[in-house]
mmCIF file of N, CA, C and O in Angstrom:
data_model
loop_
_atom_site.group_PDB
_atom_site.id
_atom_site.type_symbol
_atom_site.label_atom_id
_atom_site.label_comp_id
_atom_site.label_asym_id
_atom_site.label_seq_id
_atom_site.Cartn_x
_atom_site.Cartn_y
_atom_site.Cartn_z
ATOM 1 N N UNK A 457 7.931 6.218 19.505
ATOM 2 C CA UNK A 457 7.716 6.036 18.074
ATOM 3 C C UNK A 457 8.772 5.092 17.513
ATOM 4 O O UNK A 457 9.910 5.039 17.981
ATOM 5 N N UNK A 458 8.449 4.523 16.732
ATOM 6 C CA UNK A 458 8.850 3.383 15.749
ATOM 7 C C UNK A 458 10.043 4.131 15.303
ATOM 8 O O UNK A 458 9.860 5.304 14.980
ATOM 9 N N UNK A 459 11.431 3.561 15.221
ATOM 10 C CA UNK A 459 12.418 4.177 14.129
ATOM 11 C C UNK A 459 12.351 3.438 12.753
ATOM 12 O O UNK A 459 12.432 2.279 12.347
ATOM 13 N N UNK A 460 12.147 4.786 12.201
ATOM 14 C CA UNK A 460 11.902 3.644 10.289
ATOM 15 C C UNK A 460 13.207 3.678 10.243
ATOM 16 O O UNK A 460 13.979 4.496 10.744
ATOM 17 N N UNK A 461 13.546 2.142 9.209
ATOM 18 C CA UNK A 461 14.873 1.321 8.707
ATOM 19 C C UNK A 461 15.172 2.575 7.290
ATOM 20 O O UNK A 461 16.116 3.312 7.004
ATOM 21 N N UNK A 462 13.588 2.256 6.576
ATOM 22 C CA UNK A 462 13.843 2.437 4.902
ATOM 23 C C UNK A 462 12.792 3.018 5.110
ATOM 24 O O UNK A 462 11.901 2.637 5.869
ATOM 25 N N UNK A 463 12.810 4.313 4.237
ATOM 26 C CA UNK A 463 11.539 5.019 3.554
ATOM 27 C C UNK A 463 11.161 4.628 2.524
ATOM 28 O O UNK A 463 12.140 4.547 1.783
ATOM 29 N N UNK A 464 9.984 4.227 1.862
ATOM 30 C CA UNK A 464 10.091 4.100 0.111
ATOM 31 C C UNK A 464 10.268 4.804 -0.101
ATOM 32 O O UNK A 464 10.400 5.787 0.628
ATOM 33 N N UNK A 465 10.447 4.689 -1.887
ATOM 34 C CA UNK A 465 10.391 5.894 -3.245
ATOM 35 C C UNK A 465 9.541 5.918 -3.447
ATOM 36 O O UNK A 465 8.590 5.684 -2.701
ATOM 37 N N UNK A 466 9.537 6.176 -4.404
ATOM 38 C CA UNK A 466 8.371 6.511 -5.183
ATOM 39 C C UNK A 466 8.002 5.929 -6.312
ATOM 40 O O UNK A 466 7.026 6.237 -6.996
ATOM 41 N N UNK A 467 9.005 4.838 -6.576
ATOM 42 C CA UNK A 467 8.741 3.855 -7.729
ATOM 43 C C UNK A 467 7.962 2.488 -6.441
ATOM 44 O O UNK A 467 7.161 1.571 -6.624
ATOM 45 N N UNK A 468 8.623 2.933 -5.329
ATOM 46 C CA UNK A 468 7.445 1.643 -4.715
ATOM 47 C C UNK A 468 6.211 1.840 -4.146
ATOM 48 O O UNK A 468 5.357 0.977 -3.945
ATOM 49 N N UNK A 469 6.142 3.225 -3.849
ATOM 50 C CA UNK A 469 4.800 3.785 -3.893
ATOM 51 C C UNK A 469 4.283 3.516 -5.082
ATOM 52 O O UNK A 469 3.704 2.431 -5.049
ATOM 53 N N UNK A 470 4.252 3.873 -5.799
ATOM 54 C CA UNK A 470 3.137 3.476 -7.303
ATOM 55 C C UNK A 470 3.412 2.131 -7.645
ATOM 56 O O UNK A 470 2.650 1.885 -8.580
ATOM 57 N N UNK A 471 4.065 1.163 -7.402
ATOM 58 C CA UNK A 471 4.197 -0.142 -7.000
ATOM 59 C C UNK A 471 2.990 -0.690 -6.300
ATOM 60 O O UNK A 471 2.117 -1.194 -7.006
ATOM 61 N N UNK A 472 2.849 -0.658 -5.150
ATOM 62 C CA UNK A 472 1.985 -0.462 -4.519
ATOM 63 C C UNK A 472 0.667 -0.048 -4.478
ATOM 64 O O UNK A 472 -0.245 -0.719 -3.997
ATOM 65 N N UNK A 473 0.532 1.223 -5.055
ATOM 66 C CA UNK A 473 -0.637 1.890 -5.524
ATOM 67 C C UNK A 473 -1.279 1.155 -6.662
ATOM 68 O O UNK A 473 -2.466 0.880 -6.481
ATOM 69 N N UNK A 474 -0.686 0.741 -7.917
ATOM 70 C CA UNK A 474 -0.992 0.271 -8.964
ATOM 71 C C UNK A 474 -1.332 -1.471 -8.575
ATOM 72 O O UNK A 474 -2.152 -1.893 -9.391
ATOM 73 N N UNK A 475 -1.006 -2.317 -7.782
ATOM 74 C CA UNK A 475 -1.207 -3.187 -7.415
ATOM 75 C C UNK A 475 -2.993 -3.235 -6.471
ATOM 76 O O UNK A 475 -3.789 -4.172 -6.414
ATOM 77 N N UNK A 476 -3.071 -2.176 -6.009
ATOM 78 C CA UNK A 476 -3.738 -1.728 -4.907
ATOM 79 C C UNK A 476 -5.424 -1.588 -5.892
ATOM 80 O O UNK A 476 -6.530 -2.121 -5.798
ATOM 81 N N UNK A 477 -4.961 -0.849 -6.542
ATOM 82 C CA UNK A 477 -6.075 0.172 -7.604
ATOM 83 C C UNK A 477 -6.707 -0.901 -8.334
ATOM 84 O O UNK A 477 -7.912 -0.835 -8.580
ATOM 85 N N UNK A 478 -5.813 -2.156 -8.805
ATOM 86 C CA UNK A 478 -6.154 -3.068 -10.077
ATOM 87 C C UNK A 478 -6.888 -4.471 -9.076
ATOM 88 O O UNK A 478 -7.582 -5.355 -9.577
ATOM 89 N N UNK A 479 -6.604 -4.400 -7.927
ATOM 90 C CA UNK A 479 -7.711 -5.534 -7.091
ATOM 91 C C UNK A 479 -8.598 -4.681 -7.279
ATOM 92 O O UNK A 479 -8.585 -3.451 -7.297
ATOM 93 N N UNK A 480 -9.988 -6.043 -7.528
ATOM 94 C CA UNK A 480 -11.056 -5.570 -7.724
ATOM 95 C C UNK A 480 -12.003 -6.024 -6.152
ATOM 96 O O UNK A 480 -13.131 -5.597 -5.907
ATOM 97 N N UNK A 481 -11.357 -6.789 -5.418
ATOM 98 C CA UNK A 481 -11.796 -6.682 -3.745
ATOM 99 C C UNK A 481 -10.742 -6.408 -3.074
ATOM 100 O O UNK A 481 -9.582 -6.133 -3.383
ATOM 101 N N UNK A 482 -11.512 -6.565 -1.758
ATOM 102 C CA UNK A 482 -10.124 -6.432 -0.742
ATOM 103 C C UNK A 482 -9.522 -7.365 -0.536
ATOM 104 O O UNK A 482 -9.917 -8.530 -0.571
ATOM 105 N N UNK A 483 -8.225 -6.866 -0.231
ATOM 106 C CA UNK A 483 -6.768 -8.020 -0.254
ATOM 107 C C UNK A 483 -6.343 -7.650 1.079
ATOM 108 O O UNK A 483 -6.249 -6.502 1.511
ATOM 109 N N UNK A 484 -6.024 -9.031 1.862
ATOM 110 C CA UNK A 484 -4.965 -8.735 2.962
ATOM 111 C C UNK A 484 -3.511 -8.215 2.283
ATOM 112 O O UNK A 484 -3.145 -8.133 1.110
ATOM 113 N N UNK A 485 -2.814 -7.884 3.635
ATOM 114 C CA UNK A 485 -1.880 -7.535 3.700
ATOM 115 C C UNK A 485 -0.576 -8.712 3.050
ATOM 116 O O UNK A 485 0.553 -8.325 2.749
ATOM 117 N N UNK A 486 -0.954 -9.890 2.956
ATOM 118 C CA UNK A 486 -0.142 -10.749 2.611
ATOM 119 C C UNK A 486 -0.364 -10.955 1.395
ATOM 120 O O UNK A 486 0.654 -11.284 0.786
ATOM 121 N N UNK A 487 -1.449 -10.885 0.677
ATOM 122 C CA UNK A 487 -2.044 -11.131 -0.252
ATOM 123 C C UNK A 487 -1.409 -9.901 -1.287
ATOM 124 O O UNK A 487 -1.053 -9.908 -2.466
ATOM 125 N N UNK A 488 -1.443 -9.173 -0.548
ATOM 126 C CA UNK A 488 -0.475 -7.581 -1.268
ATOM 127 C C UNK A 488 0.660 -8.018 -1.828
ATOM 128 O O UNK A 488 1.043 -7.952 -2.996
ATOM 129 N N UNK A 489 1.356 -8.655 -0.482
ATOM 130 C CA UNK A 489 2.907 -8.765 -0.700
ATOM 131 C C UNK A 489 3.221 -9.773 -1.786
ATOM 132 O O UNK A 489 4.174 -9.687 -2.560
ATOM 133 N N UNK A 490 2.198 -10.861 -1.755
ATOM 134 C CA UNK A 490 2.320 -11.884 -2.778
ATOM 135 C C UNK A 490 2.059 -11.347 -4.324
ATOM 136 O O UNK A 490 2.619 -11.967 -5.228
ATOM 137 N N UNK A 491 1.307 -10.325 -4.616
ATOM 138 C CA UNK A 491 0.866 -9.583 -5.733
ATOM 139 C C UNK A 491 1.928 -8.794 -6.394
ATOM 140 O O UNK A 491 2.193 -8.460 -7.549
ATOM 141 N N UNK A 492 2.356 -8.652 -5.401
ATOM 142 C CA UNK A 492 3.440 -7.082 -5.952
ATOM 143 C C UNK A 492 4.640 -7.906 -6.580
ATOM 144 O O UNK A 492 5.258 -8.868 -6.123
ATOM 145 N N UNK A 493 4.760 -7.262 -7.701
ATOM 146 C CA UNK A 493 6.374 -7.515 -8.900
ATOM 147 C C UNK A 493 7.546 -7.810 -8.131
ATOM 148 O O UNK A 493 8.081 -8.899 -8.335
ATOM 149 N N UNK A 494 7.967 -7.147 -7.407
ATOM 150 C CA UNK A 494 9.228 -7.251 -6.198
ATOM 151 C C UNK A 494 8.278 -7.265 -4.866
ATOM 152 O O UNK A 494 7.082 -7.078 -4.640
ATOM 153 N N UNK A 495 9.693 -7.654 -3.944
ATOM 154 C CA UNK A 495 9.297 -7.905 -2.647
ATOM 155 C C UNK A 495 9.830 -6.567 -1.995
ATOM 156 O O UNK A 495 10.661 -5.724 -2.332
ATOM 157 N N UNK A 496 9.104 -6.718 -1.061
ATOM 158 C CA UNK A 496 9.150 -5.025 -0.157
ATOM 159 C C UNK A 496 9.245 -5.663 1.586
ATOM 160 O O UNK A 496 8.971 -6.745 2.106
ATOM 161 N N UNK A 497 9.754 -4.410 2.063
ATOM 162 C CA UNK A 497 9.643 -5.264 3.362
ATOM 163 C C UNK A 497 8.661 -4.427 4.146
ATOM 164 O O UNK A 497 8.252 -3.296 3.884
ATOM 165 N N UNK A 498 8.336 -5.294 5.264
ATOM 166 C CA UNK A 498 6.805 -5.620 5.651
ATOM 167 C C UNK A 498 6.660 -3.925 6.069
ATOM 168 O O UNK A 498 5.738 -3.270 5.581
ATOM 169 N N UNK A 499 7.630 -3.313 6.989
ATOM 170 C CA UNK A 499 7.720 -1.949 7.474
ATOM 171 C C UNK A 499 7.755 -1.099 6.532
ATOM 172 O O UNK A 499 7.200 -0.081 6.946
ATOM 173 N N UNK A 500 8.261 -0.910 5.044
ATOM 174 C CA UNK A 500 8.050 0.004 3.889
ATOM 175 C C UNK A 500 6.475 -0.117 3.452
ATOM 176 O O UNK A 500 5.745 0.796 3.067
ATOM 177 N N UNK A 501 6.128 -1.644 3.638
ATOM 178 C CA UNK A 501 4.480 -1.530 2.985
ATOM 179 C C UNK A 501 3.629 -0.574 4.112
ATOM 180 O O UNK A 501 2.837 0.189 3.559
ATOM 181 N N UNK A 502 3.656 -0.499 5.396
ATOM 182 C CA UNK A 502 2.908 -0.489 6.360
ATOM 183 C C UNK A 502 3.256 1.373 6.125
ATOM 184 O O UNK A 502 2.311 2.162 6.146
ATOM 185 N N UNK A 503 4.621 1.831 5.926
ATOM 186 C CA UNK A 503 4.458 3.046 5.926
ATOM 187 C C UNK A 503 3.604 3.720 4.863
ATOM 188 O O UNK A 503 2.774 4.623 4.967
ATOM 189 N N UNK A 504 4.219 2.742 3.375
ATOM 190 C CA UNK A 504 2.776 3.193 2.358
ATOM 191 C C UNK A 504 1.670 3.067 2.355
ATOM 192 O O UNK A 504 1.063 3.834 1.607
ATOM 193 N N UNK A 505 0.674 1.845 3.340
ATOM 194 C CA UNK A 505 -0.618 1.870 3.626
ATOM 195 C C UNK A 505 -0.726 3.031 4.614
ATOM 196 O O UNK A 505 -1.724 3.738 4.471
ATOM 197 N N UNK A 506 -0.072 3.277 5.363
ATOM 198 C CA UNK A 506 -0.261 4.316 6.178
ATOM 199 C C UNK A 506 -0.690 5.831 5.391
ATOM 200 O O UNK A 506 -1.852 6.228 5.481
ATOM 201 N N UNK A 507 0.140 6.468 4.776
ATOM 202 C CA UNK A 507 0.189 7.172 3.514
ATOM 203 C C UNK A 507 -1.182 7.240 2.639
ATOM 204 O O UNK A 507 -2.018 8.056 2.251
ATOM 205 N N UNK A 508 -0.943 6.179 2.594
ATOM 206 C CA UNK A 508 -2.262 6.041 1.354
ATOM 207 C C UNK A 508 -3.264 6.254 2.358
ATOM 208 O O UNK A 508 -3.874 7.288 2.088
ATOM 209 N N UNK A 509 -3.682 5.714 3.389
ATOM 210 C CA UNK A 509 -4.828 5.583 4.044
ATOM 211 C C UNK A 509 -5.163 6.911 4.348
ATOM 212 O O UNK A 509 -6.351 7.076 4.075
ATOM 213 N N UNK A 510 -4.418 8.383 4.987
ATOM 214 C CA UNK A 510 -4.447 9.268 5.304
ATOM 215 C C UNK A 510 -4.796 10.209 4.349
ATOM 216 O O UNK A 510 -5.695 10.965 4.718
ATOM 217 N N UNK A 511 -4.350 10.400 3.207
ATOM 218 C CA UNK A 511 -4.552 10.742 2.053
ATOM 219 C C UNK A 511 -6.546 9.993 1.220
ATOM 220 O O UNK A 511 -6.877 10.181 0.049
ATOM 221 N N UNK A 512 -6.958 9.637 1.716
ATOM 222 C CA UNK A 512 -7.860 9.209 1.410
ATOM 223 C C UNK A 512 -7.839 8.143 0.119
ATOM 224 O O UNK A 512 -8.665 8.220 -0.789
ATOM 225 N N UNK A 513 -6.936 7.287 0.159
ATOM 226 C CA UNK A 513 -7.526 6.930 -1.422
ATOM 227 C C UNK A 513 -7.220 4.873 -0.713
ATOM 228 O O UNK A 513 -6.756 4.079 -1.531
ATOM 229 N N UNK A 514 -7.427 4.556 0.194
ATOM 230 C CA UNK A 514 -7.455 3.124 0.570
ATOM 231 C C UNK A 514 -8.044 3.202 1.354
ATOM 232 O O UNK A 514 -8.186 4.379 1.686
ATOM 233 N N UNK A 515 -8.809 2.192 2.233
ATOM 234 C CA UNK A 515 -9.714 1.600 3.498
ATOM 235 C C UNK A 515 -8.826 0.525 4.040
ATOM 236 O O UNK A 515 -8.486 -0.460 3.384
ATOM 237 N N UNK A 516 -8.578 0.696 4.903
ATOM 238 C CA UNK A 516 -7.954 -0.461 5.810
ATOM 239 C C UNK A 516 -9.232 -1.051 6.642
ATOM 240 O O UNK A 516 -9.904 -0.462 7.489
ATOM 241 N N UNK A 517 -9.300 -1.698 6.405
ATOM 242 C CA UNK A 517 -10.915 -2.613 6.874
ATOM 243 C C UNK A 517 -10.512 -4.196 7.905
ATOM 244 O O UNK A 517 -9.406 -4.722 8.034
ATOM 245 N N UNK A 518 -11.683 -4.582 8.436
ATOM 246 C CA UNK A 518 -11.560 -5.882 8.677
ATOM 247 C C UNK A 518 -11.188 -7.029 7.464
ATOM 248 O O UNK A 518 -10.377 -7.943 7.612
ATOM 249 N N UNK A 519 -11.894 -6.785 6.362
ATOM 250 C CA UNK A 519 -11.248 -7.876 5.039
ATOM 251 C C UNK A 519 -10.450 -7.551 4.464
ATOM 252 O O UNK A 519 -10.367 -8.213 3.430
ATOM 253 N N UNK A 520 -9.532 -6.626 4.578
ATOM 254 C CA UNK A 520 -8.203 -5.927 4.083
ATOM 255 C C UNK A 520 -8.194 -4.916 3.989
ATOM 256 O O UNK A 520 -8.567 -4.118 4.849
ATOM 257 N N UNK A 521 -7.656 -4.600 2.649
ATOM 258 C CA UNK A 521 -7.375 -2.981 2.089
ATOM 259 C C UNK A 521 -8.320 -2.987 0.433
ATOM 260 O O UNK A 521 -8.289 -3.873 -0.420
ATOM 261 N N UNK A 522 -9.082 -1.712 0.408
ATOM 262 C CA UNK A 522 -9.457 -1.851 -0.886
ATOM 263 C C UNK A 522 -9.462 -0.200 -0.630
ATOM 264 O O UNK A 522 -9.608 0.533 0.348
ATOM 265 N N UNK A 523 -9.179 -0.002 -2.300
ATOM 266 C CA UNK A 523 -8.654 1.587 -3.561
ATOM 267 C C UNK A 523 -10.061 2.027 -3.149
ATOM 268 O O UNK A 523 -11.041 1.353 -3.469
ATOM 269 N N UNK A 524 -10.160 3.120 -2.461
ATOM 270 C CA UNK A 524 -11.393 3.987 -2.875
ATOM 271 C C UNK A 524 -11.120 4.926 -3.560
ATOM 272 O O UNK A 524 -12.170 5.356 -4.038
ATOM 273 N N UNK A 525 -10.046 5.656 -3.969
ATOM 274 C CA UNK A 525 -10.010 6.572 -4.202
ATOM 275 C C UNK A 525 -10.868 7.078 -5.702
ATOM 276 O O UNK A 525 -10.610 6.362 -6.669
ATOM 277 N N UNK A 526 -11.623 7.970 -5.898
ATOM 278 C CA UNK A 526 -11.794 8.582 -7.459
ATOM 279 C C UNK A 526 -11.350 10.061 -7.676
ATOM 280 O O UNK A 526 -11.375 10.927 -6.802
ATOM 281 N N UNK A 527 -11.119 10.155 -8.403
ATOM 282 C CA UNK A 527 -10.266 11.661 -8.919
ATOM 283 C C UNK A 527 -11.247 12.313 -9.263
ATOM 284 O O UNK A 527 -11.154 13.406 -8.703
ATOM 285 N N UNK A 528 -12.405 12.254 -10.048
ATOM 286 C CA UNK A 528 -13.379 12.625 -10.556
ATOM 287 C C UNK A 528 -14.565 13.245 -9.302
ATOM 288 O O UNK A 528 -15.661 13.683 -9.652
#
C-alpha cells in the first residue's frame, strides 16, 4: 500500500466537492485541478476522489468524473 504524504481537511474536501457538484459534465482529472480555487496535490485529490467515489456521490468513468449524488 501507498504511504499517504498529506491527508486533506475538510475545507479541501468541500473544495473539491463544490467544484465537482457545479460541473455540469464530466471533467478529467486535470481539468479538476485547473478548476479548483487553490492547487492541491495530485495524491490529496486522488484520496478525495477515492472517498467520494465510495461513498456514492461521483462516477469515475472513461470521460472523467461527474456528481451523481442526490440527497433527495
Amino acid at each position: 500500500m501507498e504511504q499517504v504524504i498529506h491527508y486533506p481537511n475538510l475545507k479541501t474536501l468541500l473544495m473539491v466537492e463544490e467544484t465537482l457538484r457545479n460541473s455540469d459534465v464530466a471533467i478529467s482529472r486535470a481539468e479538476l485541478k485547473r478548476r479548483l480555487p487553490k492547487k492541491i496535490m495530485h495524491q490529496t485529490l486522488n484520496i478525495i476522489l477515492d472517498y467520494l467515489e465510495k461513498r456514492g456521490m461521483i462516477l469515475d468513468g472513461e470521460k472523467g468524473l461527474l456528481w451523481i449524488y442526490n440527497p433527495s
